[in-house]
Structure formats: structure tokens, C-alpha cells
């Protein structure tokens, strides 16, 4: 469908309009998610630490995009240690993985 719309085929204008609307919705949704994530990282330090602590509620693994957290590594480790979690820093995927390890909290992998 993409190639036929791009090539200007004889498909109905309704099909072309539906395609353009769908692509517009996808672009707007992506921009909205990016803006929300960026705004979360600009919140005050205490608020970010409280939100992180609330997410670390005993689940085995928690994933958070680095873009959403503007905390220093020391602040992250302080929250993790208090909740019994360890940190795995995924640099390629640009996210943090928090693993519940109550017997060895605060480790970095």
C-alpha cells in the first residue's frame, strides 16, 4: 500500500486519506511520548526519587528509559539500596533494568 500511495496509483482518494491520517496519528503519538518522557526528567530530584521508589514495589524486574530519569548514579543507587534492588545499565538500549535482589541490594552490573 505504501508503494502504491507513493507512486500515485489510481486508488481511491479515501484510501489515500486514510493512510495519511494513520501516519499522522503515529507521528503525533511518537512525539507525545517523547515530550512526556523528557518532561519527567526535568522534575525536582525529590519527586523523581519518590516516583522511582514507588515503581520499585517488589516486582522481580523493572525497566525505565534513561530519558525519563534525570537522577545521578548516586541517587539511583541510594533508592535501589533502600528498596533491595540492583542496577543493570543497558547503554545500547538506553534504559535501566532494576532487579530485585533483597539479599544483595545496590549492586551494579
N, CA, C and O of each residue as an XYZ file, in Angstrom:
436
protein
N       0.816     -1.180      0.000
C       0.000      0.000      0.000
C       0.869      1.256      0.000
O       0.548      2.238     -0.670
N       1.949      1.224      0.740
C       2.806      2.403      0.812
C       3.384      2.725     -0.557
O       3.396      3.880     -0.983
N       3.859      1.703     -1.234
C       4.467      1.968     -2.544
C       3.429      2.449     -3.541
O       3.733      3.292     -4.385
N       2.207      1.928     -3.463
C       1.182      2.367     -4.409
C       0.724      3.785     -4.101
O       0.434      4.551     -5.020
N       0.653      4.147     -2.822
C       0.273      5.513     -2.477
C       1.369      6.476     -2.909
O       1.088      7.547     -3.446
N       2.628      6.088     -2.670
C       3.749      6.955     -3.041
C       3.863      7.103     -4.554
O       4.269      8.154     -5.050
N       3.507      6.054     -5.281
C       3.637      6.099     -6.731
C       2.481      6.846     -7.389
O       2.520      7.115     -8.590
N       1.461      7.180     -6.617
C       0.335      7.923     -7.178
C      -0.556      7.047     -8.026
O      -0.976      7.461     -9.107
N      -0.853      5.857     -7.567
C      -1.685      4.942     -8.344
C      -3.125      5.437     -8.379
O      -3.448      6.502     -7.852
N      -3.959      4.661     -8.997
C      -5.352      5.058     -9.193
C      -6.249      4.599     -8.053
O      -7.449      4.422     -8.261
N      -5.704      4.400     -6.849
C      -6.540      4.031     -5.712
C      -7.460      5.185     -5.355
O      -7.232      6.328     -5.750
N      -8.481      4.873     -4.617
C      -9.465      5.894     -4.270
C      -8.858      6.952     -3.348
O      -7.945      6.660     -2.576
N      -9.355      8.147     -3.431
C      -8.877      9.209     -2.534
C      -9.146      8.893     -1.060
O      -8.427      9.370     -0.182
N     -10.167      8.100     -0.790
C     -10.476      7.731      0.597
C      -9.353      6.869      1.179
O      -8.998      7.020      2.348
N      -8.797      5.971      0.369
C      -7.705      5.117      0.830
C      -6.465      5.956      1.101
O      -5.781      5.744      2.102
N      -6.173      6.897      0.229
C      -5.020      7.769      0.412
C      -5.202      8.634      1.671
O      -4.258      8.815      2.440
N      -6.394      9.155      1.876
C      -6.678      9.973      3.059
C      -6.548      9.147      4.333
O      -5.989      9.619      5.323
N      -7.059      7.919      4.317
C      -6.956      7.049      5.492
C      -5.493      6.758      5.821
O      -5.106      6.743      6.989
N      -4.696      6.529      4.802
C      -3.272      6.280      5.003
C      -2.583      7.491      5.624
O      -1.817      7.342      6.576
N      -2.841      8.670      5.107
C      -2.221      9.888      5.628
C      -2.669     10.181      7.058
O      -1.867     10.628      7.878
N      -3.931      9.936      7.362
C      -4.426     10.131      8.728
C      -3.741      9.157      9.674
O      -3.326      9.544     10.767
N      -3.619      7.912      9.272
C      -2.953      6.905     10.096
C      -1.496      7.283     10.365
O      -1.028      7.174     11.499
N      -0.788      7.719      9.347
C       0.608      8.131      9.534
C       0.702      9.363     10.439
O       1.624      9.470     11.247
N      -0.228     10.271     10.308
C      -0.249     11.448     11.177
C      -0.461     11.070     12.634
O       0.180     11.634     13.521
N      -1.356     10.117     12.890
C      -1.611      9.654     14.258
C      -0.359      9.003     14.837
O      -0.031      9.220     16.004
N       0.336      8.214     14.039
C       1.560      7.557     14.505
C       2.629      8.601     14.866
O       3.280      8.481     15.904
N       2.808      9.600     14.038
C       3.808     10.639     14.291
C       3.447     11.435     15.545
O       4.311     11.697     16.381
N       2.195     11.815     15.679
C       1.763     12.588     16.850
C       1.917     11.765     18.126
O       2.340     12.304     19.149
N       1.587     10.483     18.094
C       1.743      9.626     19.277
C       3.217      9.519     19.671
O       3.543      9.577     20.856
N       4.096      9.366     18.707
C       5.528      9.284     18.992
C       6.067     10.571     19.593
O       6.844     10.528     20.546
N       5.670     11.702     19.057
C       6.098     12.988     19.608
C       5.565     13.201     21.023
O       6.275     13.714     21.888
N       4.323     12.810     21.255
C       3.733     12.954     22.586
C       4.494     12.136     23.616
O       4.788     12.632     24.704
N       4.816     10.894     23.290
C       5.578     10.053     24.213
C       6.958     10.642     24.498
O       7.413     10.627     25.642
N       7.614     11.148     23.488
C       8.939     11.738     23.669
C       8.870     12.970     24.567
O       9.721     13.145     25.439
N       7.885     13.811     24.369
C       7.739     15.013     25.184
C       7.435     14.661     26.630
O       8.007     15.258     27.543
N       6.545     13.700     26.855
C       6.205     13.295     28.224
C       7.427     12.738     28.936
O       7.666     13.070     30.097
N       8.196     11.909     28.273
C       9.407     11.343     28.881
C      10.428     12.426     29.201
O      11.056     12.395     30.259
N      10.596     13.376     28.302
C      11.558     14.452     28.540
C      11.118     15.336     29.700
O      11.957     15.776     30.486
N       9.836     15.601     29.821
C       9.339     16.434     30.917
C       9.490     15.749     32.270
O       9.711     16.416     33.281
N       9.373     14.424     32.299
C       9.548     13.704     33.561
C      10.951     13.878     34.118
O      11.134     13.932     35.334
N      11.943     13.967     33.239
C      13.324     14.078     33.708
C      13.652     15.473     34.219
O      14.711     15.668     34.814
N      12.777     16.448     34.004
C      13.026     17.799     34.484
C      12.344     18.085     35.816
O      12.428     19.203     36.324
N      11.678     17.101     36.383
C      11.016     17.279     37.683
C      12.078     17.419     38.776
O      13.229     17.036     38.568
N      11.703     17.963     39.937
C      12.666     18.065     41.039
C      13.219     16.703     41.461
O      12.559     15.673     41.318
N      14.424     16.725     41.976
C      15.143     15.499     42.364
C      14.324     14.648     43.330
O      14.222     13.435     43.143
N      13.741     15.257     44.355
C      12.985     14.507     45.357
C      11.768     13.830     44.743
O      11.423     12.703     45.098
N      11.124     14.532     43.819
C       9.943     13.964     43.166
C      10.323     12.766     42.293
O       9.608     11.765     42.260
N      11.441     12.873     41.594
C      11.902     11.755     40.771
C      12.263     10.550     41.637
O      11.946      9.412     41.291
N      12.929     10.806     42.765
C      13.301      9.707     43.654
C      12.055      9.038     44.236
O      12.016      7.815     44.371
N      11.045      9.826     44.579
C       9.800      9.264     45.114
C       9.079      8.440     44.052
O       8.546      7.371     44.351
N       9.062      8.929     42.818
C       8.408      8.180     41.737
C       9.131      6.870     41.455
O       8.495      5.842     41.219
N      10.468      6.906     41.480
C      11.249      5.686     41.281
C      11.004      4.693     42.418
O      10.825      3.500     42.175
N      10.998      5.183     43.646
C      10.756      4.307     44.792
C       9.371      3.677     44.711
O       9.197      2.525     45.107
N       8.391      4.407     44.209
C       7.042      3.858     44.074
C       6.993      2.759     43.014
O       6.215      1.812     43.135
N       7.814      2.883     41.985
C       7.834      1.863     40.935
C       8.554      0.597     41.385
O       8.276     -0.491     40.880
N       9.476      0.735     42.331
C      10.215     -0.424     42.839
C       9.441     -1.007     44.019
O       9.804     -0.817     45.180
N       8.381     -1.712     43.695
C       7.442     -2.180     44.710
C       7.500     -3.679     44.969
O       6.516     -4.259     45.428
N       8.620     -4.311     44.689
C       8.756     -5.734     44.953
C       8.689     -6.614     43.717
O       8.848     -7.830     43.816
N       8.456     -6.018     42.556
C       8.462     -6.817     41.319
C       9.877     -7.312     41.043
O      10.850     -6.681     41.455
N       9.991     -8.429     40.354
C      11.310     -9.001     40.079
C      12.168     -8.092     39.206
O      13.363     -7.942     39.458
N      11.574     -7.487     38.189
C      12.319     -6.616     37.278
C      11.482     -5.397     36.946
O      10.265     -5.480     36.779
N      12.162     -4.258     36.854
C      11.516     -3.010     36.459
C      12.417     -2.361     35.414
O      13.629     -2.268     35.606
N      11.822     -1.912     34.306
C      12.577     -1.264     33.230
C      12.149      0.193     33.132
O      10.956      0.499     33.119
N      13.131      1.091     33.065
C      12.845      2.516     32.928
C      13.831      3.112     31.925
O      15.038      2.891     32.020
N      13.302      3.869     30.964
C      14.148      4.527     29.974
C      14.999      5.591     30.659
O      14.530      6.277     31.567
N      16.236      5.726     30.227
C      17.140      6.719     30.811
C      16.613      8.135     30.610
O      16.873      9.019     31.426
N      15.886      8.347     29.545
C      15.342      9.660     29.244
C      14.358     10.123     30.323
O      14.178     11.324     30.524
N      13.722      9.174     31.014
C      12.705      9.516     32.000
C      13.283      9.892     33.354
O      12.576     10.461     34.186
N      14.556      9.585     33.595
C      15.153      9.828     34.906
C      16.336     10.765     34.751
O      17.259     10.493     33.983
N      16.304     11.865     35.479
C      17.407     12.806     35.448
C      18.237     12.741     36.719
O      18.887     13.717     37.092
N      18.216     11.591     37.384
C      18.937     11.431     38.650
C      20.382     11.020     38.405
O      20.701     10.381     37.402
N      21.249     11.397     39.340
C      22.637     10.962     39.266
C      22.723      9.479     39.638
O      21.785      8.913     40.200
N      23.835      8.874     39.321
C      24.035      7.454     39.637
C      23.977      7.203     41.144
O      23.472      6.171     41.585
N      24.494      8.147     41.932
C      24.476      8.000     43.390
C      23.045      8.017     43.925
O      22.700      7.241     44.816
N      22.212      8.911     43.370
C      20.812      8.958     43.799
C      20.078      7.672     43.428
O      19.282      7.152     44.209
N      20.358      7.164     42.217
C      19.754      5.899     41.798
C      20.124      4.775     42.775
O      19.266      4.017     43.228
N      21.416      4.689     43.085
C      21.879      3.617     43.973
C      21.303      3.761     45.374
O      21.031      2.754     46.028
N      21.113      4.978     45.847
C      20.523      5.196     47.169
C      19.092      4.647     47.213
O      18.712      3.959     48.161
N      18.309      4.958     46.182
C      16.928      4.468     46.128
C      16.912      2.948     45.968
O      16.134      2.259     46.629
N      17.765      2.431     45.096
C      17.807      0.990     44.854
C      18.166      0.220     46.122
O      17.534     -0.782     46.453
N      19.179      0.697     46.818
C      19.627      0.012     48.026
C      18.528     -0.002     49.078
O      18.339     -1.007     49.763
N      17.808      1.093     49.211
C      16.752      1.149     50.221
C      15.594      0.220     49.887
O      14.864     -0.200     50.785
N      15.415     -0.107     48.619
C      14.313     -0.977     48.193
C      14.739     -2.416     47.927
O      13.890     -3.263     47.647
N      16.038     -2.714     48.008
C      16.512     -4.079     47.796
C      16.691     -4.459     46.338
O      16.491     -5.617     45.970
N      17.063     -3.502     45.504
C      17.230     -3.745     44.070
C      18.680     -3.555     43.666
O      19.451     -2.889     44.358
N      19.044     -4.155     42.526
C      20.341     -3.948     41.889
C      20.100     -3.309     40.527
O      19.011     -3.413     39.962
N      21.130     -2.648     40.008
C      21.015     -1.888     38.770
C      21.783     -2.559     37.641
O      22.931     -2.969     37.810
N      21.130     -2.665     36.485
C      21.798     -3.085     35.252
C      21.621     -1.940     34.266
O      20.497     -1.578     33.920
N      22.729     -1.376     33.818
C      22.721     -0.224     32.923
C      22.864     -0.722     31.486
O      23.938     -1.176     31.092
N      21.798     -0.642     30.708
C      21.823     -1.058     29.301
C      22.145      0.177     28.464
O      21.262      0.970     28.139
N      23.418      0.325     28.122
C      23.861      1.526     27.411
C      23.418      1.542     25.956
O      23.139      2.608     25.408
N      23.349      0.387     25.328
C      22.948      0.348     23.924
C      21.463      0.660     23.792
O      21.069      1.459     22.943
N      20.638      0.034     24.626
C      19.197      0.270     24.578
C      18.767      1.529     25.299
O      17.611      1.938     25.194
N      19.685      2.157     26.035
C      19.446      3.387     26.773
C      18.299      3.251     27.771
O      17.372      4.061     27.789
N      18.380      2.214     28.596
C      17.414      2.048     29.668
C      18.090      1.394     30.863
O      19.150      0.779     30.746
N      17.446      1.544     32.017
C      17.917      0.906     33.239
C      17.029     -0.292     33.534
O      15.813     -0.243     33.344
N      17.648     -1.363     34.000
C      16.906     -2.530     34.465
C      17.190     -2.662     35.960
O      18.344     -2.731     36.383
N      16.139     -2.695     36.733
C      16.259     -2.844     38.172
C      15.810     -4.249     38.529
O      14.685     -4.645     38.222
N      16.685     -5.001     39.175
C      16.415     -6.402     39.502
C      16.307     -6.528     41.016
O      17.170     -6.048     41.751
N      15.244     -7.175     41.472
C      15.006     -7.334     42.906
C      15.975     -8.362     43.463
O      15.904     -9.542     43.121
N      16.883     -7.908     44.325
C      17.873     -8.774     44.967
C      17.957     -8.380     46.441
O      18.893     -7.690     46.846
N      16.985     -8.813     47.241
C      16.954     -8.358     48.635
C      18.163     -8.805     49.453
O      18.494     -8.172     50.455
N      18.823     -9.883     49.040
C      19.985    -10.363     49.775
C      21.279     -9.630     49.394
O      22.254     -9.703     50.142
N      21.316     -8.918     48.243
C      22.482     -8.165     47.804
C      22.055     -6.846     47.163
O      22.299     -6.663     45.971
N      21.439     -5.931     47.882
C      20.938     -4.698     47.252
C      22.082     -3.757     46.880
O      23.158     -3.782     47.478
N      21.815     -2.936     45.881
C      22.735     -1.880     45.495
C      23.854     -2.273     44.571
O      24.756     -1.469     44.335
N      23.836     -3.485     44.031
C      24.902     -3.907     43.111
C      24.699     -3.271     41.746
O      23.576     -2.962     41.348
N      25.802     -3.080     41.037
C      25.773     -2.560     39.679
C      26.299     -3.617     38.746
O      27.372     -4.176     38.975
N      25.554     -3.898     37.692
C      26.007     -4.883     36.704
C      26.154     -4.218     35.363
O      26.526     -4.870     34.388
